[in-house]
CSV table of C-alpha atoms and ligand atoms in Angstrom, one decimal:
chain,number,residue,atom,x,y,z
U,308,UNK,CA,0.0,0.0,0.0
U,309,UNK,CA,1.3,3.5,-0.9
U,310,UNK,CA,0.3,5.1,2.4
U,311,UNK,CA,2.5,5.6,5.5
U,312,UNK,CA,1.0,4.6,8.8
U,313,UNK,CA,1.3,7.6,11.1
U,314,UNK,CA,0.5,6.9,14.7
U,315,UNK,CA,-0.3,9.0,17.8
U,316,UNK,CA,2.1,7.9,20.5
U,317,UNK,CA,0.7,6.7,23.8
U,318,UNK,CA,2.5,8.7,26.6
U,319,UNK,CA,3.4,7.1,29.9
U,320,UNK,CA,4.4,9.3,32.9
U,321,UNK,CA,6.4,7.5,35.5
U,322,UNK,CA,8.2,8.7,38.7
U,323,UNK,CA,11.5,8.6,36.8
U,324,UNK,CA,10.4,10.3,33.5
U,325,UNK,CA,8.3,9.7,30.4
U,326,UNK,CA,7.9,7.1,27.8
U,327,UNK,CA,6.4,7.7,24.3
U,328,UNK,CA,5.2,4.5,22.8
U,329,UNK,CA,5.7,5.6,19.2
U,330,UNK,CA,4.9,2.3,17.5
U,331,UNK,CA,2.8,0.1,19.8
U,332,UNK,CA,-0.1,-2.4,19.5
U,333,UNK,CA,0.4,-3.5,23.1
U,334,UNK,CA,-2.8,-3.6,25.2
U,335,UNK,CA,-1.1,-1.3,27.8
U,336,UNK,CA,-0.8,1.4,25.1
U,337,UNK,CA,-2.3,0.8,21.7
U,338,UNK,CA,-1.4,3.6,19.2
U,339,UNK,CA,-4.1,5.1,17.0
U,340,UNK,CA,-3.6,6.0,13.3
U,341,UNK,CA,-3.9,9.7,12.9
U,342,UNK,CA,-4.6,10.1,9.2
U,343,UNK,CA,-5.4,8.4,5.9
U,344,UNK,CA,-7.5,5.3,5.1
U,345,UNK,CA,-7.1,3.8,8.6
U,346,UNK,CA,-7.5,7.0,10.6
U,347,UNK,CA,-8.9,6.3,14.1
U,348,UNK,CA,-8.0,2.6,14.1
U,349,UNK,CA,-5.7,1.1,16.7
U,350,UNK,CA,-2.5,-0.6,15.5
U,351,UNK,CA,-3.8,-3.8,17.1
U,352,UNK,CA,-6.9,-3.6,14.9
U,353,UNK,CA,-4.9,-3.2,11.8
U,354,UNK,CA,-2.8,-6.2,12.8
U,355,UNK,CA,-6.0,-8.3,13.3
U,356,UNK,CA,-8.1,-7.0,10.3
U,357,UNK,CA,-5.5,-5.9,7.8
U,358,UNK,CA,-2.6,-8.3,8.1
U,359,UNK,CA,-1.8,-7.6,4.4
U,360,UNK,CA,-0.3,-4.2,5.6
U,361,UNK,CA,2.4,-6.3,7.3
U,362,UNK,CA,3.0,-8.9,4.5
U,363,UNK,CA,0.6,-11.4,6.1
U,364,UNK,CA,3.2,-12.5,8.5
U,365,UNK,CA,2.2,-14.9,11.3
U,366,UNK,CA,1.8,-14.0,14.9
U,367,UNK,CA,-0.7,-13.4,17.7
U,368,UNK,CA,0.3,-9.7,18.1
U,369,UNK,CA,2.2,-7.1,16.2
U,370,UNK,CA,5.9,-8.2,16.8
U,371,UNK,CA,7.6,-4.9,17.8
U,372,UNK,CA,7.3,-2.1,20.2
U,373,UNK,CA,9.2,1.2,19.7
U,374,UNK,CA,9.5,3.7,22.5
U,375,UNK,CA,11.3,7.0,23.1
U,376,UNK,CA,12.4,7.1,26.7
U,377,UNK,CA,13.3,10.4,28.5
U,378,UNK,CA,14.5,9.9,32.0
U,379,UNK,CA,14.7,12.6,34.7
U,380,UNK,CA,15.7,10.2,37.3
U,381,UNK,CA,17.3,6.7,37.5
U,382,UNK,CA,15.2,3.9,36.2
U,383,UNK,CA,14.9,0.8,38.4
U,384,UNK,CA,17.5,-2.0,37.9
U,385,UNK,CA,15.6,-4.6,35.9
U,386,UNK,CA,15.8,-7.7,33.8
U,387,UNK,CA,13.4,-9.3,31.3
U,388,UNK,CA,12.6,-13.0,30.8
U,389,UNK,CA,13.0,-14.8,27.5
U,390,UNK,CA,10.0,-16.2,25.6
U,391,UNK,CA,10.1,-19.6,27.3
U,392,UNK,CA,10.1,-18.2,30.8
U,393,UNK,CA,7.4,-15.6,30.0
U,394,UNK,CA,5.1,-18.1,28.3
U,395,UNK,CA,5.3,-20.4,31.3
U,396,UNK,CA,5.1,-17.8,34.1
U,397,UNK,CA,3.3,-14.7,32.6
U,398,UNK,CA,0.1,-16.1,31.0
U,399,UNK,CA,1.7,-16.8,27.6
U,400,UNK,CA,3.3,-13.4,27.2
U,401,UNK,CA,6.3,-12.9,25.0
U,402,UNK,CA,9.7,-12.4,26.7
U,403,UNK,CA,11.7,-9.3,25.8
U,404,UNK,CA,14.8,-8.7,23.8
U,405,UNK,CA,15.4,-5.0,23.4
U,406,UNK,CA,18.0,-2.5,22.0
U,407,UNK,CA,18.7,1.1,22.8
U,408,UNK,CA,20.0,3.9,20.6
U,409,UNK,CA,21.2,6.8,22.8
U,410,UNK,CA,19.7,10.1,21.4
U,411,UNK,CA,21.1,12.2,24.3
U,412,UNK,CA,23.0,11.8,27.6
U,413,UNK,CA,24.4,14.2,30.1
U,414,UNK,CA,28.2,14.8,29.9
U,415,UNK,CA,29.0,12.5,32.9
U,416,UNK,CA,26.1,10.1,32.2
U,417,UNK,CA,26.4,6.4,33.0
U,418,UNK,CA,24.4,3.3,32.2
U,419,UNK,CA,24.1,-0.1,33.9
U,420,UNK,CA,24.4,-3.3,31.9
U,421,UNK,CA,25.4,-6.6,33.5
U,422,UNK,CA,26.6,-7.7,36.9
U,423,UNK,CA,29.7,-9.2,38.6
U,424,UNK,CA,28.3,-12.3,40.3
U,425,UNK,CA,30.0,-15.5,39.3
U,426,UNK,CA,27.3,-17.9,40.7
U,427,UNK,CA,23.6,-17.8,41.5
U,428,UNK,CA,24.5,-18.2,45.2
U,429,UNK,CA,26.8,-15.1,45.0
U,430,UNK,CA,24.1,-13.2,43.1
U,431,UNK,CA,21.6,-14.1,45.8
U,432,UNK,CA,23.9,-13.0,48.6
U,433,UNK,CA,24.9,-9.7,47.0
U,434,UNK,CA,21.2,-8.9,46.4
U,435,UNK,CA,20.3,-9.9,50.0
U,436,UNK,CA,23.1,-7.7,51.4
U,437,UNK,CA,22.4,-4.8,49.2
U,438,UNK,CA,25.9,-4.8,47.7
U,439,UNK,CA,24.7,-3.0,44.6
U,440,UNK,CA,27.8,-1.0,43.8
U,441,UNK,CA,29.8,-4.2,43.8
U,442,UNK,CA,27.2,-6.2,41.9
U,443,UNK,CA,26.3,-3.9,39.1
U,444,UNK,CA,28.4,-3.0,36.1
U,445,UNK,CA,28.1,0.7,35.5
U,446,UNK,CA,29.9,2.6,32.7
U,447,UNK,CA,29.9,5.9,30.8
U,448,UNK,CA,27.3,6.5,28.1
U,449,UNK,CA,27.2,9.1,25.3
U,450,UNK,CA,25.0,10.2,22.5
U,451,UNK,CA,25.2,7.8,19.6
U,452,UNK,CA,25.9,4.6,21.7
U,453,UNK,CA,23.9,1.5,20.8
U,454,UNK,CA,23.2,-1.5,23.1
U,455,UNK,CA,21.5,-4.8,22.6
U,456,UNK,CA,19.9,-6.1,25.8
U,457,UNK,CA,19.2,-9.8,25.6
U,458,UNK,CA,16.8,-11.5,28.1
U,459,UNK,CA,18.5,-12.3,31.4
U,460,UNK,CA,20.7,-9.1,31.2
U,461,UNK,CA,20.5,-6.8,34.2
U,462,UNK,CA,20.1,-3.3,32.9
U,463,UNK,CA,19.1,0.3,33.8
U,464,UNK,CA,19.1,3.7,32.3
U,465,UNK,CA,20.2,6.4,34.6
U,466,UNK,CA,19.0,10.0,34.9
U,467,UNK,CA,18.9,12.5,32.0
U,468,UNK,CA,19.3,10.0,29.2
U,469,UNK,CA,17.1,9.9,26.1
U,470,UNK,CA,16.9,6.7,24.1
U,471,UNK,CA,15.0,5.2,21.2
U,472,UNK,CA,14.2,1.6,22.2
U,473,UNK,CA,13.2,-1.1,19.8
U,474,UNK,CA,11.9,-4.3,21.5
U,475,UNK,CA,9.8,-7.4,21.3
U,476,UNK,CA,6.1,-6.5,22.0
U,477,UNK,CA,6.2,-7.3,25.7
U,478,UNK,CA,5.7,-5.4,28.9
U,479,UNK,CA,7.2,-8.0,31.2
U,480,UNK,CA,9.8,-6.5,33.5
U,481,UNK,CA,11.2,-7.9,36.7
U,482,UNK,CA,12.4,-5.1,39.0
U,483,UNK,CA,15.5,-6.1,41.0
U,484,UNK,CA,16.2,-2.8,42.8
U,485,UNK,CA,14.5,0.6,42.9
U,486,UNK,CA,17.1,2.6,44.9
U,487,UNK,CA,14.7,2.2,47.9
U,488,UNK,CA,12.5,4.9,46.5
U,489,UNK,CA,8.9,5.4,47.6
U,490,UNK,CA,5.9,6.8,45.8
U,491,UNK,CA,2.8,7.8,47.7
U,492,UNK,CA,4.5,6.4,50.8
U,493,UNK,CA,5.1,3.0,49.3
U,494,UNK,CA,8.0,1.4,47.5
U,495,UNK,CA,7.2,-0.1,44.0
U,496,UNK,CA,7.0,-3.9,44.1
U,497,UNK,CA,10.2,-5.8,43.5
U,498,UNK,CA,10.5,-9.3,41.8
U,499,UNK,CA,13.6,-10.7,43.4
U,500,UNK,CA,12.9,-14.4,42.9
U,501,UNK,CA,11.8,-14.1,39.3
U,502,UNK,CA,14.9,-11.8,38.7
U,503,UNK,CA,17.3,-14.4,40.1
U,504,UNK,CA,15.5,-17.1,38.0
U,505,UNK,CA,16.1,-15.3,34.7
U,506,UNK,CA,19.4,-13.4,35.2
U,507,UNK,CA,22.3,-14.9,33.2
U,508,UNK,CA,25.1,-15.9,35.6
U,509,UNK,CA,27.8,-15.1,34.9
U,510,UNK,CA,26.9,-12.1,32.8
U,511,UNK,CA,26.9,-12.6,29.0
U,512,UNK,CA,27.9,-9.8,26.7
U,513,UNK,CA,25.3,-9.0,24.1
U,514,UNK,CA,26.5,-8.8,20.6
U,515,UNK,CA,25.8,-6.0,18.2
U,516,UNK,CA,26.9,-5.9,14.6
U,517,UNK,CA,30.2,-7.3,13.8
U,518,UNK,CA,29.4,-7.8,10.1
U,519,UNK,CA,30.5,-5.8,7.1
U,520,UNK,CA,27.3,-3.7,6.6
U,521,UNK,CA,28.3,-0.3,8.1
U,522,UNK,CA,24.6,0.7,8.5
U,523,UNK,CA,23.6,-2.4,10.4
U,524,UNK,CA,23.4,-1.9,14.2
U,525,UNK,CA,22.0,-5.3,15.1
U,526,UNK,CA,20.3,-8.3,13.6
U,527,UNK,CA,18.8,-10.9,16.0
U,528,UNK,CA,16.0,-13.4,16.0
U,529,UNK,CA,13.4,-10.7,16.6
U,530,UNK,CA,14.5,-7.7,14.7
U,531,UNK,CA,17.0,-6.0,12.4
U,532,UNK,CA,17.9,-2.4,13.0
U,533,UNK,CA,19.9,-0.2,10.6
U,534,UNK,CA,21.0,3.4,11.0
U,535,UNK,CA,21.3,6.0,8.2
U,536,UNK,CA,22.4,9.6,8.2
U,537,UNK,CA,20.6,11.8,5.6
U,538,UNK,CA,22.0,15.1,4.3
U,539,UNK,CA,19.9,16.0,1.4
U,540,UNK,CA,17.8,13.2,-0.1
U,541,UNK,CA,18.1,9.4,-0.2
U,542,UNK,CA,15.9,6.8,-1.7
U,543,UNK,CA,15.0,3.6,0.1
U,544,UNK,CA,13.2,0.4,-1.1
U,545,UNK,CA,10.7,-1.1,1.3
U,546,UNK,CA,10.9,-4.8,0.5
U,547,UNK,CA,10.2,-6.3,4.0
U,548,UNK,CA,6.9,-7.3,5.6
U,549,UNK,CA,7.0,-3.7,7.0
U,550,UNK,CA,9.6,-1.2,8.1
U,551,UNK,CA,9.6,1.2,11.1
U,552,UNK,CA,11.4,4.5,10.5
U,553,UNK,CA,12.4,6.3,13.7
U,554,UNK,CA,14.1,9.7,13.8
U,555,UNK,CA,17.0,9.8,16.2
U,556,UNK,CA,18.2,13.2,15.3
U,557,UNK,CA,17.4,16.3,13.2
U,558,UNK,CA,14.3,16.7,11.0
U,559,UNK,CA,13.1,16.4,7.5
U,560,UNK,CA,10.4,14.6,5.4
U,561,UNK,CA,9.5,11.1,4.3
U,562,UNK,CA,7.7,11.3,1.0
U,563,UNK,CA,6.7,14.8,1.9
U,564,UNK,CA,5.4,14.1,5.4
U,565,UNK,CA,7.3,16.1,8.1
U,566,UNK,CA,9.2,14.1,10.7
U,567,UNK,CA,11.5,15.1,13.5
U,568,UNK,CA,13.6,13.7,16.3
U,569,UNK,CA,11.6,11.2,18.4
U,570,UNK,CA,9.0,10.4,15.7
U,571,UNK,CA,8.4,6.9,14.3
U,572,UNK,CA,6.1,5.6,11.6
U,573,UNK,CA,5.4,2.4,9.7
U,574,UNK,CA,6.1,1.9,6.0
U,575,UNK,CA,3.7,-0.9,5.2
U,576,UNK,CA,4.1,-4.0,2.9
U,577,UNK,CA,4.6,-3.5,-0.8
U,578,UNK,CA,5.0,0.3,-0.3
U,579,UNK,CA,8.0,0.3,-2.7
U,580,UNK,CA,10.4,3.2,-2.9
U,581,UNK,CA,10.4,6.1,-0.4
U,582,UNK,CA,12.5,9.2,-0.1
U,583,UNK,CA,13.9,10.7,3.1
U,584,UNK,CA,14.9,14.3,2.8
U,585,UNK,CA,16.5,16.8,5.2
U,586,UNK,CA,19.2,16.7,7.8
U,587,UNK,CA,18.3,13.7,9.9
U,588,UNK,CA,19.4,10.4,11.4
U,589,UNK,CA,17.1,7.5,11.4
U,590,UNK,CA,16.8,3.9,12.5
U,591,UNK,CA,15.1,1.5,10.2
U,592,UNK,CA,13.7,-1.5,11.9
U,593,UNK,CA,12.2,-4.6,10.4
U,594,UNK,CA,11.4,-8.2,11.4
W,973,ZN,ZN1,14.3,-3.2,29.7
C-alpha cells in the first residue's frame, strides 16, 4: 500500500520520567492511526483485520514495540525473561529482547548493563546484602551509543538519558532494585525471585553488529535495526513485511510528510520506494 501509517504515541508518565510508545499495538498502550484510510484505528486492529499491511506474517500480536524514553531520574534496575520463561510464568506473554540507541545523555552520564556475580549463590547473597555498587556493572554512556539487551541481562538507564528503544512486543519487567525509592508512601514492588531465576550468571555480553554492513546496528531473531544519516535526499526500497522509520536526530520529510527527532512511523508492505529528505538520522527496523 502506498500510504504511510502515522500513529499518535501513547505517553506514559512515571516517577522517573516519560515514555512515548511511538509504535505500539500493546494492550497497555495501543497507538491510533492519525490520518489516511485507517484514521482512528488502533494498530492492534490493523494487525488483526488488515494483516496484508504487514505482509501477512504470522503472529498473535504485532511483533515490535518502539519507545522513546526520556529519564529525569534513574530507572529501576531490571531484567526481562525470555520467551520460554514468559510463556510459562506470565500467562503466555512474550519475553523481551530490546535494543537502545542513545539520542542524548548528560556529559558525565552512565548506564548499567550486566553484573559481577559468578554464581547464582553469590548473586543471591549480593542482592540480599544490598551490595549494589559491587554487583552492578556501570559505565559511561554518550549520544550515539547503541546497546543490545538480551533477556537475562541486568540493565538500567540512569537519569537524564534519552533513548529510542526497539523491542519485542512485551511489557514484562522484573524489578530487582529501585534505589529504595517510595511513591505515595510505598515502594514499588520488586520481583527478586523471578529476577534471580532469569538473570544470566555469569553475565553474558550482548553482541551487536560485527558484520560488514556499516549501516547495520543489530540483527537478531526478533528484529534487524539499521542506521542512516541523511544530508539532502536518499531513496530507500521497502521490500520487507513492514519497516519502522524512527528519527533519532534532526528533522526532514518522508515522501513529503514532516518528521522530527523522536517520531516513528510504519512503512507498510509493498510500499515500494520512499525518499527521506532533510538533515536527519534514522533507525530503520524490520522483522
Ligand atoms: Zn528493559
